[in-house]
Amino acid sequence: MIKEIEILVEMQKRDDIISEKDILTETLPRELNSLIKNLEEADLVQENTKNDLDENLTAQKLKELDINDNNEHIEKYKNQLLTIKTNKEYKALNSEVSHLETKNSQIDDELIVLMEEETVLRDNLKEAEIKQKYAEEQLKANEEKLKRKIEQVKKDIEEIRKKRNELARNLSRQLVKRYGALIRNKGKKAVVFNIKNACSGCGYTIRPQLIIEIREGNKIVSCENCGRMLVSESKD
Ligand SMILES: [Zn+2]
């Protein structure tokens, strides 16, 4: 039985490494996804800012056209004023001119607001471009590295699992089944140690009779609380 216990301890060591590497199989892809997402977001911000700037410039152009159009009318009315005969007509035309002048001054105010917005948008676009470039560089610099690491971890796990399964071939089917069930159901810990007369898996105090049995190593002792296989404190 001592030989079997040693094998179980070795199998547990392999499963401990697999557990550690399993975490990497989640964190590494997450790291990669976050870099991809960062770039997507940076692309989107840049695109939206660019669109906002384009819209702003179009709006400015339209307002300038309006001002020009109004100015042409003003010019025309002013020329007409020189040839007008009646007071009534003069008044009407004069009021139209001042109406257009007021309108132009309003449009001018709106243009100033748009130009201020343009300055902000150009700054934002510059910032967005820098962030986009950085996100692109980050992904470029890490993508292959992370993909390689992910592949390596998968390969490592496969190899360790193979070695663990080779070890398992030296045990009875029943014992392997029991070990496997504990690994699945007990937080990847099937084999635990007697550490200062307590189970290292759950902390439950081990009865003196069981402590003797564990030390003798003639049979596999289960923790009376968690059911894991108890072995003597590891020497390494
Ligand atoms: Zn226990």
Coordinates of N, CA and C and ligand atoms in Angstrom, one line a residue:
M1 N 0.8 -1.2 0.0 CA 0.0 0.0 0.0 C 0.9 1.3 0.0
I2 N 2.0 1.2 0.6 CA 2.9 2.4 0.7 C 3.2 2.9 -0.7
K3 N 3.5 1.9 -1.6 CA 3.8 2.3 -3.0 C 2.6 3.0 -3.6
E4 N 1.4 2.5 -3.4 CA 0.2 3.2 -3.9 C 0.0 4.6 -3.4
I5 N 0.3 4.7 -2.1 CA 0.2 6.0 -1.5 C 1.2 7.0 -2.1
E6 N 2.4 6.5 -2.4 CA 3.4 7.4 -3.0 C 2.9 7.8 -4.4
I7 N 2.3 6.8 -5.1 CA 1.8 7.2 -6.5 C 0.7 8.2 -6.4
L8 N -0.2 8.0 -5.4 CA -1.3 9.0 -5.2 C -0.7 10.4 -4.9
V9 N 0.3 10.5 -4.1 CA 0.9 11.8 -3.8 C 1.5 12.4 -5.0
E10 N 2.1 11.6 -5.9 CA 2.7 12.1 -7.1 C 1.6 12.5 -8.1
M11 N 0.5 11.8 -8.1 CA -0.6 12.2 -9.0 C -1.2 13.5 -8.5
Q12 N -1.3 13.7 -7.2 CA -1.8 15.0 -6.7 C -0.9 16.1 -7.0
K13 N 0.4 15.9 -7.0 CA 1.4 16.9 -7.3 C 1.1 17.4 -8.8
R14 N 0.9 16.4 -9.7 CA 0.6 16.7 -11.1 C -0.7 17.5 -11.2
D15 N -1.7 17.1 -10.4 CA -3.0 17.8 -10.4 C -2.9 19.2 -9.9
D16 N -2.0 19.4 -8.9 CA -1.7 20.8 -8.4 C -1.2 21.7 -9.5
I17 N -0.2 21.1 -10.2 CA 0.3 22.0 -11.3 C -0.7 22.2 -12.4
I18 N -1.6 21.2 -12.7 CA -2.6 21.4 -13.7 C -3.6 22.5 -13.2
S19 N -3.9 22.5 -11.9 CA -4.8 23.6 -11.3 C -4.2 25.0 -11.6
E20 N -2.9 25.1 -11.3 CA -2.2 26.4 -11.5 C -2.3 26.8 -12.9
K21 N -2.0 25.9 -13.8 CA -2.0 26.2 -15.2 C -3.4 26.4 -15.8
D22 N -4.4 25.8 -15.2 CA -5.8 26.0 -15.6 C -6.2 27.5 -15.4
I23 N -5.6 28.1 -14.4 CA -5.9 29.5 -14.1 C -5.4 30.3 -15.3
L24 N -4.2 29.9 -15.8 CA -3.6 30.7 -16.9 C -4.4 30.5 -18.2
T25 N -5.1 29.3 -18.3 CA -5.9 29.1 -19.5 C -7.1 30.1 -19.6
E26 N -7.4 30.6 -18.4 CA -8.5 31.6 -18.4 C -7.9 33.1 -18.4
T27 N -6.8 33.3 -17.6 CA -6.4 34.7 -17.6 C -5.7 35.1 -18.9
L28 N -4.9 34.2 -19.5 CA -4.2 34.7 -20.7 C -5.2 35.0 -21.9
P29 N -6.2 34.2 -22.2 CA -7.1 34.7 -23.2 C -7.9 35.9 -22.8
R30 N -8.1 36.1 -21.5 CA -8.8 37.3 -21.0 C -7.9 38.5 -21.3
E31 N -6.6 38.3 -21.0 CA -5.7 39.4 -21.3 C -5.7 39.8 -22.8
L32 N -5.7 38.8 -23.6 CA -5.7 39.0 -25.1 C -7.0 39.7 -25.5
N33 N -8.1 39.2 -25.0 CA -9.4 39.8 -25.3 C -9.5 41.3 -24.9
S34 N -8.9 41.6 -23.8 CA -9.0 42.9 -23.3 C -8.2 43.9 -24.2
L35 N -7.0 43.4 -24.7 CA -6.3 44.2 -25.7 C -7.0 44.4 -27.0
I36 N -7.7 43.4 -27.4 CA -8.5 43.5 -28.6 C -9.7 44.5 -28.4
K37 N -10.3 44.3 -27.2 CA -11.4 45.2 -26.9 C -11.0 46.7 -26.8
N38 N -9.8 46.9 -26.2 CA -9.3 48.2 -26.1 C -9.1 48.9 -27.5
L39 N -8.6 48.1 -28.4 CA -8.4 48.6 -29.7 C -9.7 48.9 -30.4
E40 N -10.7 48.0 -30.2 CA -12.0 48.2 -30.8 C -12.6 49.5 -30.3
E41 N -12.5 49.7 -29.0 CA -13.1 50.9 -28.4 C -12.4 52.2 -28.9
A42 N -11.0 52.1 -29.0 CA -10.2 53.2 -29.4 C -10.6 53.6 -30.9
D43 N -10.8 52.5 -31.7 CA -11.2 52.7 -33.1 C -12.5 53.5 -33.1
L44 N -13.5 53.0 -32.3 CA -14.8 53.6 -32.3 C -14.8 55.1 -31.9
V45 N -14.0 55.4 -30.8 CA -14.0 56.7 -30.3 C -13.4 57.6 -31.4
Q46 N -12.3 57.1 -32.0 CA -11.7 57.9 -33.1 C -12.7 58.2 -34.2
E47 N -13.4 57.1 -34.6 CA -14.3 57.3 -35.7 C -15.5 58.2 -35.4
N48 N -16.0 58.1 -34.2 CA -17.1 59.0 -33.8 C -16.6 60.5 -33.7
T49 N -15.4 60.7 -33.2 CA -14.9 62.0 -33.1 C -14.7 62.6 -34.5
K50 N -14.2 61.8 -35.4 CA -14.0 62.2 -36.8 C -15.3 62.6 -37.4
N51 N -16.3 61.8 -37.2 CA -17.7 62.1 -37.7 C -18.2 63.4 -37.1
D52 N -18.0 63.6 -35.8 CA -18.5 64.8 -35.2 C -17.8 66.0 -35.8
L53 N -16.5 65.9 -36.0 CA -15.8 67.0 -36.6 C -16.3 67.3 -38.1
D54 N -16.5 66.2 -38.8 CA -17.0 66.4 -40.2 C -18.4 67.1 -40.2
E55 N -19.2 66.7 -39.3 CA -20.5 67.3 -39.2 C -20.4 68.8 -38.8
N56 N -19.5 69.1 -37.9 CA -19.3 70.5 -37.5 C -18.8 71.3 -38.6
L57 N -17.9 70.8 -39.4 CA -17.3 71.6 -40.6 C -18.4 71.8 -41.6
T58 N -19.3 70.8 -41.8 CA -20.4 70.9 -42.8 C -21.3 72.0 -42.3
A59 N -21.7 72.0 -41.0 CA -22.6 73.0 -40.4 C -22.0 74.4 -40.6
Q60 N -20.7 74.5 -40.4 CA -20.0 75.8 -40.5 C -20.2 76.3 -42.0
K61 N -19.9 75.4 -42.9 CA -20.0 75.7 -44.3 C -21.4 76.2 -44.7
L62 N -22.4 75.5 -44.2 CA -23.8 75.9 -44.5 C -24.1 77.3 -44.0
K63 N -23.6 77.5 -42.7 CA -23.9 78.8 -42.1 C -23.2 80.0 -42.9
E64 N -22.0 79.7 -43.4 CA -21.3 80.7 -44.2 C -22.0 80.9 -45.5
L65 N -22.6 79.9 -46.1 CA -23.4 80.0 -47.3 C -24.6 80.9 -47.0
D66 N -25.3 80.7 -45.9 CA -26.4 81.5 -45.5 C -26.0 82.9 -45.4
I67 N -24.9 83.2 -44.7 CA -24.5 84.6 -44.5 C -24.2 85.2 -45.9
N68 N -23.6 84.5 -46.8 CA -23.3 85.0 -48.1 C -24.6 85.4 -48.9
D69 N -25.5 84.4 -48.8 CA -26.8 84.6 -49.4 C -27.5 85.8 -48.9
N70 N -27.5 85.9 -47.6 CA -28.2 87.1 -47.0 C -27.5 88.4 -47.4
N71 N -26.1 88.4 -47.4 CA -25.4 89.6 -47.8 C -25.7 90.0 -49.3
E72 N -25.9 89.0 -50.1 CA -26.3 89.3 -51.5 C -27.6 90.0 -51.6
H73 N -28.6 89.5 -50.8 CA -29.9 90.1 -50.7 C -29.8 91.6 -50.1
I74 N -29.0 91.7 -49.1 CA -28.9 93.0 -48.5 C -28.3 94.0 -49.5
E75 N -27.3 93.5 -50.2 CA -26.7 94.4 -51.3 C -27.8 94.8 -52.3
K76 N -28.6 93.8 -52.7 CA -29.6 94.1 -53.7 C -30.6 95.1 -53.2
Y77 N -31.1 94.8 -52.0 CA -32.1 95.7 -51.4 C -31.6 97.1 -51.2
K78 N -30.3 97.2 -50.8 CA -29.7 98.6 -50.6 C -29.7 99.4 -51.9
N79 N -29.4 98.6 -53.0 CA -29.4 99.3 -54.3 C -30.8 99.7 -54.7
Q80 N -31.8 98.9 -54.4 CA -33.2 99.2 -54.7 C -33.6 100.5 -53.9
L81 N -33.1 100.5 -52.7 CA -33.5 101.7 -51.8 C -33.2 103.0 -52.5
L82 N -32.1 103.0 -53.3 CA -31.7 104.3 -54.0 C -32.8 104.7 -55.0
T83 N -33.5 103.8 -55.6 CA -34.4 104.1 -56.7 C -35.9 104.1 -56.2
I84 N -36.1 103.9 -54.9 CA -37.5 103.8 -54.5 C -38.2 105.2 -54.4
K85 N -39.6 105.1 -54.7 CA -40.3 106.4 -54.8 C -41.1 106.7 -53.5
T86 N -41.8 105.7 -53.0 CA -42.7 106.0 -51.9 C -42.0 105.7 -50.5
N87 N -42.5 106.4 -49.6 CA -42.0 106.2 -48.2 C -42.3 104.8 -47.7
K88 N -43.5 104.3 -48.0 CA -44.0 103.0 -47.6 C -43.0 101.9 -48.1
E89 N -42.8 102.0 -49.3 CA -41.9 101.0 -50.0 C -40.5 101.0 -49.3
Y90 N -40.0 102.3 -49.1 CA -38.7 102.5 -48.5 C -38.6 101.8 -47.2
K91 N -39.7 102.1 -46.4 CA -39.7 101.5 -45.0 C -39.7 100.0 -45.0
A92 N -40.5 99.4 -45.9 CA -40.6 98.0 -46.0 C -39.3 97.3 -46.4
L93 N -38.6 97.9 -47.4 CA -37.4 97.4 -47.8 C -36.3 97.6 -46.8
N94 N -36.3 98.7 -46.1 CA -35.3 99.0 -45.1 C -35.5 98.0 -43.9
S95 N -36.7 97.7 -43.6 CA -37.0 96.7 -42.5 C -36.5 95.3 -42.9
E96 N -36.6 95.0 -44.2 CA -36.1 93.7 -44.7 C -34.6 93.7 -44.5
V97 N -34.0 94.8 -44.9 CA -32.5 94.8 -44.8 C -32.1 94.6 -43.3
S98 N -32.7 95.3 -42.4 CA -32.3 95.2 -41.0 C -32.6 93.8 -40.5
H99 N -33.7 93.2 -41.0 CA -34.1 91.9 -40.6 C -32.9 90.9 -41.0
L100 N -32.5 91.0 -42.2 CA -31.4 90.1 -42.7 C -30.1 90.4 -41.9
E101 N -29.8 91.6 -41.6 CA -28.6 92.0 -40.8 C -28.7 91.3 -39.4
T102 N -29.8 91.4 -38.8 CA -30.0 90.7 -37.5 C -29.8 89.2 -37.6
K103 N -30.4 88.7 -38.7 CA -30.2 87.2 -38.9 C -28.7 86.9 -39.1
N104 N -28.0 87.6 -39.9 CA -26.6 87.4 -40.1 C -25.8 87.5 -38.8
S105 N -26.2 88.4 -37.9 CA -25.4 88.5 -36.7 C -25.7 87.3 -35.8
Q106 N -27.0 86.8 -35.9 CA -27.3 85.5 -35.1 C -26.4 84.4 -35.7
I107 N -26.4 84.3 -37.0 CA -25.6 83.2 -37.6 C -24.2 83.3 -37.2
D108 N -23.7 84.5 -37.2 CA -22.3 84.8 -36.8 C -22.0 84.2 -35.4
D109 N -23.0 84.5 -34.5 CA -22.8 84.0 -33.1 C -22.8 82.4 -33.1
E110 N -23.7 81.8 -33.9 CA -23.7 80.4 -34.0 C -22.4 79.8 -34.6
L111 N -21.9 80.6 -35.6 CA -20.6 80.2 -36.2 C -19.5 80.2 -35.2
I112 N -19.5 81.2 -34.3 CA -18.4 81.2 -33.3 C -18.5 80.0 -32.4
V113 N -19.8 79.7 -32.0 CA -19.9 78.5 -31.1 C -19.4 77.2 -31.8
L114 N -19.7 77.1 -33.1 CA -19.3 75.9 -33.9 C -17.8 75.9 -34.0
M115 N -17.2 77.1 -34.2 CA -15.7 77.1 -34.3 C -15.0 76.8 -32.9
E116 N -15.7 77.2 -31.9 CA -15.1 76.7 -30.5 C -15.2 75.2 -30.4
E117 N -16.4 74.7 -30.8 CA -16.6 73.2 -30.8 C -15.5 72.6 -31.7
E118 N -15.3 73.1 -32.8 CA -14.3 72.6 -33.7 C -12.9 72.4 -33.1
T119 N -12.5 73.5 -32.3 CA -11.2 73.4 -31.6 C -11.2 72.2 -30.7
V120 N -12.3 72.1 -29.9 CA -12.3 71.0 -28.9 C -12.3 69.7 -29.6
L121 N -13.1 69.6 -30.7 CA -13.1 68.3 -31.5 C -11.8 67.9 -32.1
R122 N -11.1 69.0 -32.5 CA -9.7 68.7 -33.1 C -8.8 68.1 -32.0
D123 N -8.9 68.7 -30.8 CA -8.1 68.2 -29.7 C -8.5 66.8 -29.4
N124 N -9.8 66.6 -29.3 CA -10.3 65.2 -29.0 C -9.8 64.2 -30.0
L125 N -9.8 64.6 -31.3 CA -9.4 63.7 -32.3 C -7.9 63.4 -32.2
K126 N -7.1 64.4 -31.9 CA -5.7 64.1 -31.7 C -5.5 63.1 -30.6
E127 N -6.2 63.3 -29.5 CA -6.1 62.4 -28.3 C -6.5 61.0 -28.7
A128 N -7.7 61.0 -29.4 CA -8.2 59.7 -29.8 C -7.3 58.9 -30.7
E129 N -6.6 59.7 -31.6 CA -5.6 59.0 -32.5 C -4.4 58.5 -31.8
I130 N -4.0 59.2 -30.7 CA -2.9 58.7 -29.9 C -3.2 57.5 -29.2
K131 N -4.5 57.5 -28.6 CA -4.9 56.3 -27.9 C -5.1 55.1 -28.8
Q132 N -5.6 55.4 -30.0 CA -5.9 54.3 -30.9 C -4.5 53.7 -31.4
K133 N -3.5 54.5 -31.6 CA -2.2 54.1 -32.0 C -1.6 53.2 -30.9
Y134 N -1.7 53.7 -29.7 CA -1.2 53.0 -28.5 C -1.8 51.6 -28.4
A135 N -3.2 51.6 -28.5 CA -3.9 50.3 -28.4 C -3.5 49.3 -29.5
E136 N -3.3 49.9 -30.6 CA -2.8 49.1 -31.8 C -1.4 48.5 -31.5
E137 N -0.6 49.3 -31.0 CA 0.8 48.9 -30.7 C 0.8 47.8 -29.6
Q138 N 0.0 48.1 -28.6 CA -0.1 47.1 -27.5 C -0.5 45.7 -28.0
L139 N -1.6 45.7 -28.8 CA -2.1 44.5 -29.4 C -1.0 43.8 -30.2
K140 N -0.4 44.6 -31.1 CA 0.6 44.1 -32.0 C 1.8 43.5 -31.2
A141 N 2.2 44.1 -30.1 CA 3.4 43.7 -29.4 C 3.1 42.4 -28.6
N142 N 1.8 42.2 -28.2 CA 1.5 41.1 -27.3 C 0.7 40.0 -27.8
E143 N 0.0 40.2 -29.0 CA -0.9 39.2 -29.5 C -0.2 37.9 -29.7
E144 N 0.9 37.9 -30.5 CA 1.6 36.6 -30.8 C 2.1 36.0 -29.5
K145 N 2.7 36.8 -28.7 CA 3.3 36.3 -27.4 C 2.2 35.6 -26.6
L146 N 1.1 36.2 -26.5 CA 0.0 35.7 -25.6 C -0.5 34.4 -26.3
K147 N -0.7 34.4 -27.6 CA -1.2 33.2 -28.3 C -0.2 32.0 -28.1
R148 N 1.1 32.4 -28.2 CA 2.1 31.3 -28.0 C 2.0 30.8 -26.6
K149 N 1.9 31.7 -25.6 CA 1.8 31.3 -24.2 C 0.6 30.4 -24.0
I150 N -0.6 30.8 -24.6 CA -1.8 30.0 -24.4 C -1.6 28.6 -24.9
E151 N -1.0 28.5 -26.1 CA -0.7 27.2 -26.7 C 0.2 26.4 -25.8
Q152 N 1.2 27.0 -25.3 CA 2.2 26.3 -24.5 C 1.6 25.8 -23.2
V153 N 0.7 26.6 -22.6 CA 0.1 26.2 -21.4 C -0.8 25.0 -21.6
K154 N -1.5 25.0 -22.8 CA -2.4 23.9 -23.1 C -1.6 22.6 -23.3
K155 N -0.4 22.8 -24.0 CA 0.5 21.7 -24.3 C 1.0 21.1 -22.9
D156 N 1.4 22.0 -22.1 CA 2.0 21.6 -20.7 C 0.9 20.8 -20.0
I157 N -0.3 21.3 -20.0 CA -1.3 20.6 -19.2 C -1.6 19.2 -19.8
E158 N -1.6 19.2 -21.1 CA -1.8 17.9 -21.7 C -0.7 16.9 -21.3
E159 N 0.6 17.4 -21.3 CA 1.7 16.5 -21.0 C 1.6 16.0 -19.5
I160 N 1.3 17.0 -18.6 CA 1.2 16.7 -17.2 C 0.1 15.7 -17.0
R161 N -1.0 15.9 -17.7 CA -2.2 15.0 -17.5 C -1.8 13.6 -18.0
K162 N -1.0 13.5 -19.1 CA -0.6 12.3 -19.6 C 0.3 11.5 -18.6
K163 N 1.2 12.3 -18.0 CA 2.1 11.7 -16.9 C 1.3 11.2 -15.7
R164 N 0.3 12.0 -15.3 CA -0.6 11.6 -14.2 C -1.3 10.3 -14.6
N165 N -1.8 10.3 -15.8 CA -2.6 9.1 -16.2 C -1.7 7.8 -16.3
E166 N -0.4 8.1 -16.6 CA 0.6 7.0 -16.6 C 0.8 6.4 -15.2
L167 N 0.9 7.3 -14.3 CA 1.0 6.9 -12.9 C -0.2 6.1 -12.4
A168 N -1.4 6.6 -12.9 CA -2.7 6.0 -12.5 C -2.7 4.5 -12.9
R169 N -2.0 4.2 -14.0 CA -2.1 2.8 -14.5 C -1.5 1.8 -13.5
N170 N -0.7 2.3 -12.5 CA -0.2 1.4 -11.5 C -1.2 1.2 -10.4
L171 N -2.3 1.8 -10.4 CA -3.3 1.7 -9.3 C -4.5 0.9 -9.8
S172 N -5.3 0.4 -8.8 CA -6.5 -0.4 -9.2 C -7.5 0.6 -9.8
R173 N -8.4 0.1 -10.6 CA -9.4 1.0 -11.2 C -10.2 1.7 -10.2
Q174 N -10.5 0.9 -9.1 CA -11.4 1.4 -8.0 C -10.7 2.6 -7.4
L175 N -9.4 2.5 -7.1 CA -8.7 3.6 -6.5 C -8.6 4.8 -7.4
V176 N -8.4 4.6 -8.7 CA -8.3 5.7 -9.6 C -9.6 6.4 -9.7
K177 N -10.7 5.6 -9.6 CA -12.1 6.2 -9.7 C -12.3 7.1 -8.4
R178 N -11.9 6.6 -7.3 CA -12.0 7.3 -6.1 C -11.2 8.6 -6.1
Y179 N -10.0 8.5 -6.6 CA -9.1 9.7 -6.7 C -9.8 10.7 -7.6
G180 N -10.3 10.2 -8.8 CA -10.9 11.1 -9.8 C -12.1 11.8 -9.2
A181 N -12.9 11.1 -8.5 CA -14.1 11.7 -7.9 C -13.8 12.8 -6.9
L182 N -12.7 12.5 -6.1 CA -12.3 13.5 -5.1 C -11.8 14.8 -5.8
I183 N -11.0 14.6 -6.9 CA -10.4 15.7 -7.6 C -11.6 16.6 -8.2
R184 N -12.6 15.9 -8.7 CA -13.7 16.6 -9.3 C -14.5 17.4 -8.3
N185 N -14.7 16.7 -7.1 CA -15.7 17.2 -6.2 C -15.1 18.0 -5.0
K186 N -13.8 17.8 -4.8 CA -13.2 18.4 -3.6 C -12.2 19.5 -3.9
G187 N -12.5 20.3 -4.8 CA -11.6 21.5 -5.1 C -10.3 21.0 -5.6
K188 N -10.2 20.0 -6.5 CA -9.0 19.5 -7.1 C -8.0 18.9 -6.1
K189 N -8.5 18.6 -4.9 CA -7.6 18.0 -3.9 C -8.1 16.7 -3.5
A190 N -7.4 15.6 -3.9 CA -7.8 14.3 -3.5 C -7.0 13.7 -2.3
V191 N -5.7 14.1 -2.4 CA -4.7 13.6 -1.4 C -4.3 14.8 -0.5
V192 N -4.5 14.6 0.8 CA -4.1 15.7 1.7 C -3.2 15.1 2.8
F193 N -2.7 16.0 3.6 CA -1.7 15.6 4.5 C -2.2 15.7 6.0
N194 N -1.5 14.9 6.8 CA -1.7 15.1 8.2 C -0.7 16.1 8.7
I195 N -1.2 17.3 8.9 CA -0.3 18.4 9.4 C -0.7 18.8 10.8
K196 N 0.2 18.5 11.7 CA 0.0 18.7 13.1 C -1.4 18.1 13.6
N197 N -1.6 16.8 13.1 CA -2.8 16.1 13.5 C -4.1 16.7 13.0
A198 N -4.0 17.4 12.0 CA -5.3 17.9 11.4 C -5.2 17.7 9.9
C199 N -6.4 17.5 9.3 CA -6.4 17.3 7.8 C -6.1 18.6 7.1
S200 N -5.1 18.6 6.2 CA -4.7 19.8 5.5 C -5.7 20.2 4.5
G201 N -6.7 19.4 4.2 CA -7.7 19.7 3.3 C -8.8 20.6 3.9
C202 N -9.2 20.2 5.1 CA -10.4 20.8 5.7 C -10.1 21.3 7.1
G203 N -9.0 20.9 7.7 CA -8.6 21.4 9.1 C -9.2 20.5 10.2
Y204 N -9.9 19.5 9.8 CA -10.6 18.7 10.8 C -9.5 17.9 11.6
T205 N -9.7 17.8 12.9 CA -8.7 17.1 13.8 C -8.8 15.6 13.5
I206 N -7.6 14.9 13.4 CA -7.6 13.5 13.0 C -7.5 12.7 14.3
R207 N -8.4 11.7 14.4 CA -8.4 10.8 15.7 C -7.0 10.1 15.8
P208 N -6.6 9.9 17.1 CA -5.3 9.3 17.3 C -5.1 7.9 16.6
Q209 N -6.2 7.1 16.6 CA -6.2 5.8 15.9 C -5.8 6.0 14.4
L210 N -6.5 7.0 13.8 CA -6.2 7.2 12.4 C -4.8 7.7 12.1
I211 N -4.3 8.5 13.1 CA -3.0 9.0 12.9 C -2.0 7.9 12.9
I212 N -2.2 6.9 13.7 CA -1.3 5.7 13.7 C -1.5 5.0 12.3
E213 N -2.7 4.8 11.9 CA -3.0 4.1 10.6 C -2.3 4.9 9.4
I214 N -2.4 6.2 9.5 CA -1.7 7.0 8.4 C -0.2 6.7 8.4
R215 N 0.3 6.7 9.6 CA 1.8 6.6 9.8 C 2.2 5.2 9.3
E216 N 1.4 4.2 9.6 CA 1.7 2.8 9.2 C 1.7 2.6 7.7
G217 N 0.7 3.3 7.1 CA 0.6 3.3 5.6 C 0.2 2.0 5.0
N218 N -0.5 1.2 5.8 CA -0.9 -0.1 5.3 C -2.3 0.0 4.5
K219 N -3.0 1.1 4.8 CA -4.2 1.3 4.0 C -4.4 2.8 3.8
I220 N -5.4 3.1 2.9 CA -5.6 4.5 2.6 C -6.7 5.0 3.6
V221 N -6.3 6.0 4.4 CA -7.2 6.5 5.4 C -7.9 7.8 4.8
S222 N -9.2 7.8 5.1 CA -10.0 9.0 4.6 C -10.3 9.9 5.7
C223 N -10.2 11.2 5.4 CA -10.6 12.2 6.5 C -12.0 12.0 6.8
E224 N -12.3 12.0 8.1 CA -13.7 11.7 8.6 C -14.7 12.9 8.3
N225 N -14.1 14.0 8.0 CA -14.9 15.1 7.7 C -15.1 15.4 6.2
C226 N -14.0 15.4 5.4 CA -14.1 15.8 4.0 C -14.0 14.6 3.1
G227 N -13.5 13.5 3.6 CA -13.4 12.3 2.8 C -12.2 12.2 1.9
R228 N -11.3 13.2 1.9 CA -10.1 13.1 1.1 C -9.2 12.1 1.7
M229 N -8.2 11.6 0.9 CA -7.3 10.6 1.3 C -6.1 11.2 2.1
L230 N -6.0 10.8 3.3 CA -5.0 11.4 4.2 C -3.6 10.6 4.2
V231 N -2.6 11.4 4.0 CA -1.2 10.7 4.0 C -0.3 11.5 5.0
S232 N 0.8 10.9 5.3 CA 1.7 11.6 6.3 C 2.3 12.8 5.7
E233 N 2.6 13.7 6.6 CA 3.1 15.1 6.1 C 4.2 14.9 5.1
S234 N 4.2 15.7 4.1 CA 5.1 15.5 3.0 C 6.5 15.9 3.4
K235 N 7.5 15.1 2.9 CA 8.9 15.3 3.4 C 9.6 16.4 2.6
D236 N 9.0 16.8 1.4 CA 9.7 17.8 0.6 C 9.0 19.2 0.7
Ligands
ZN1 ZN -10.5 16.7 5.7

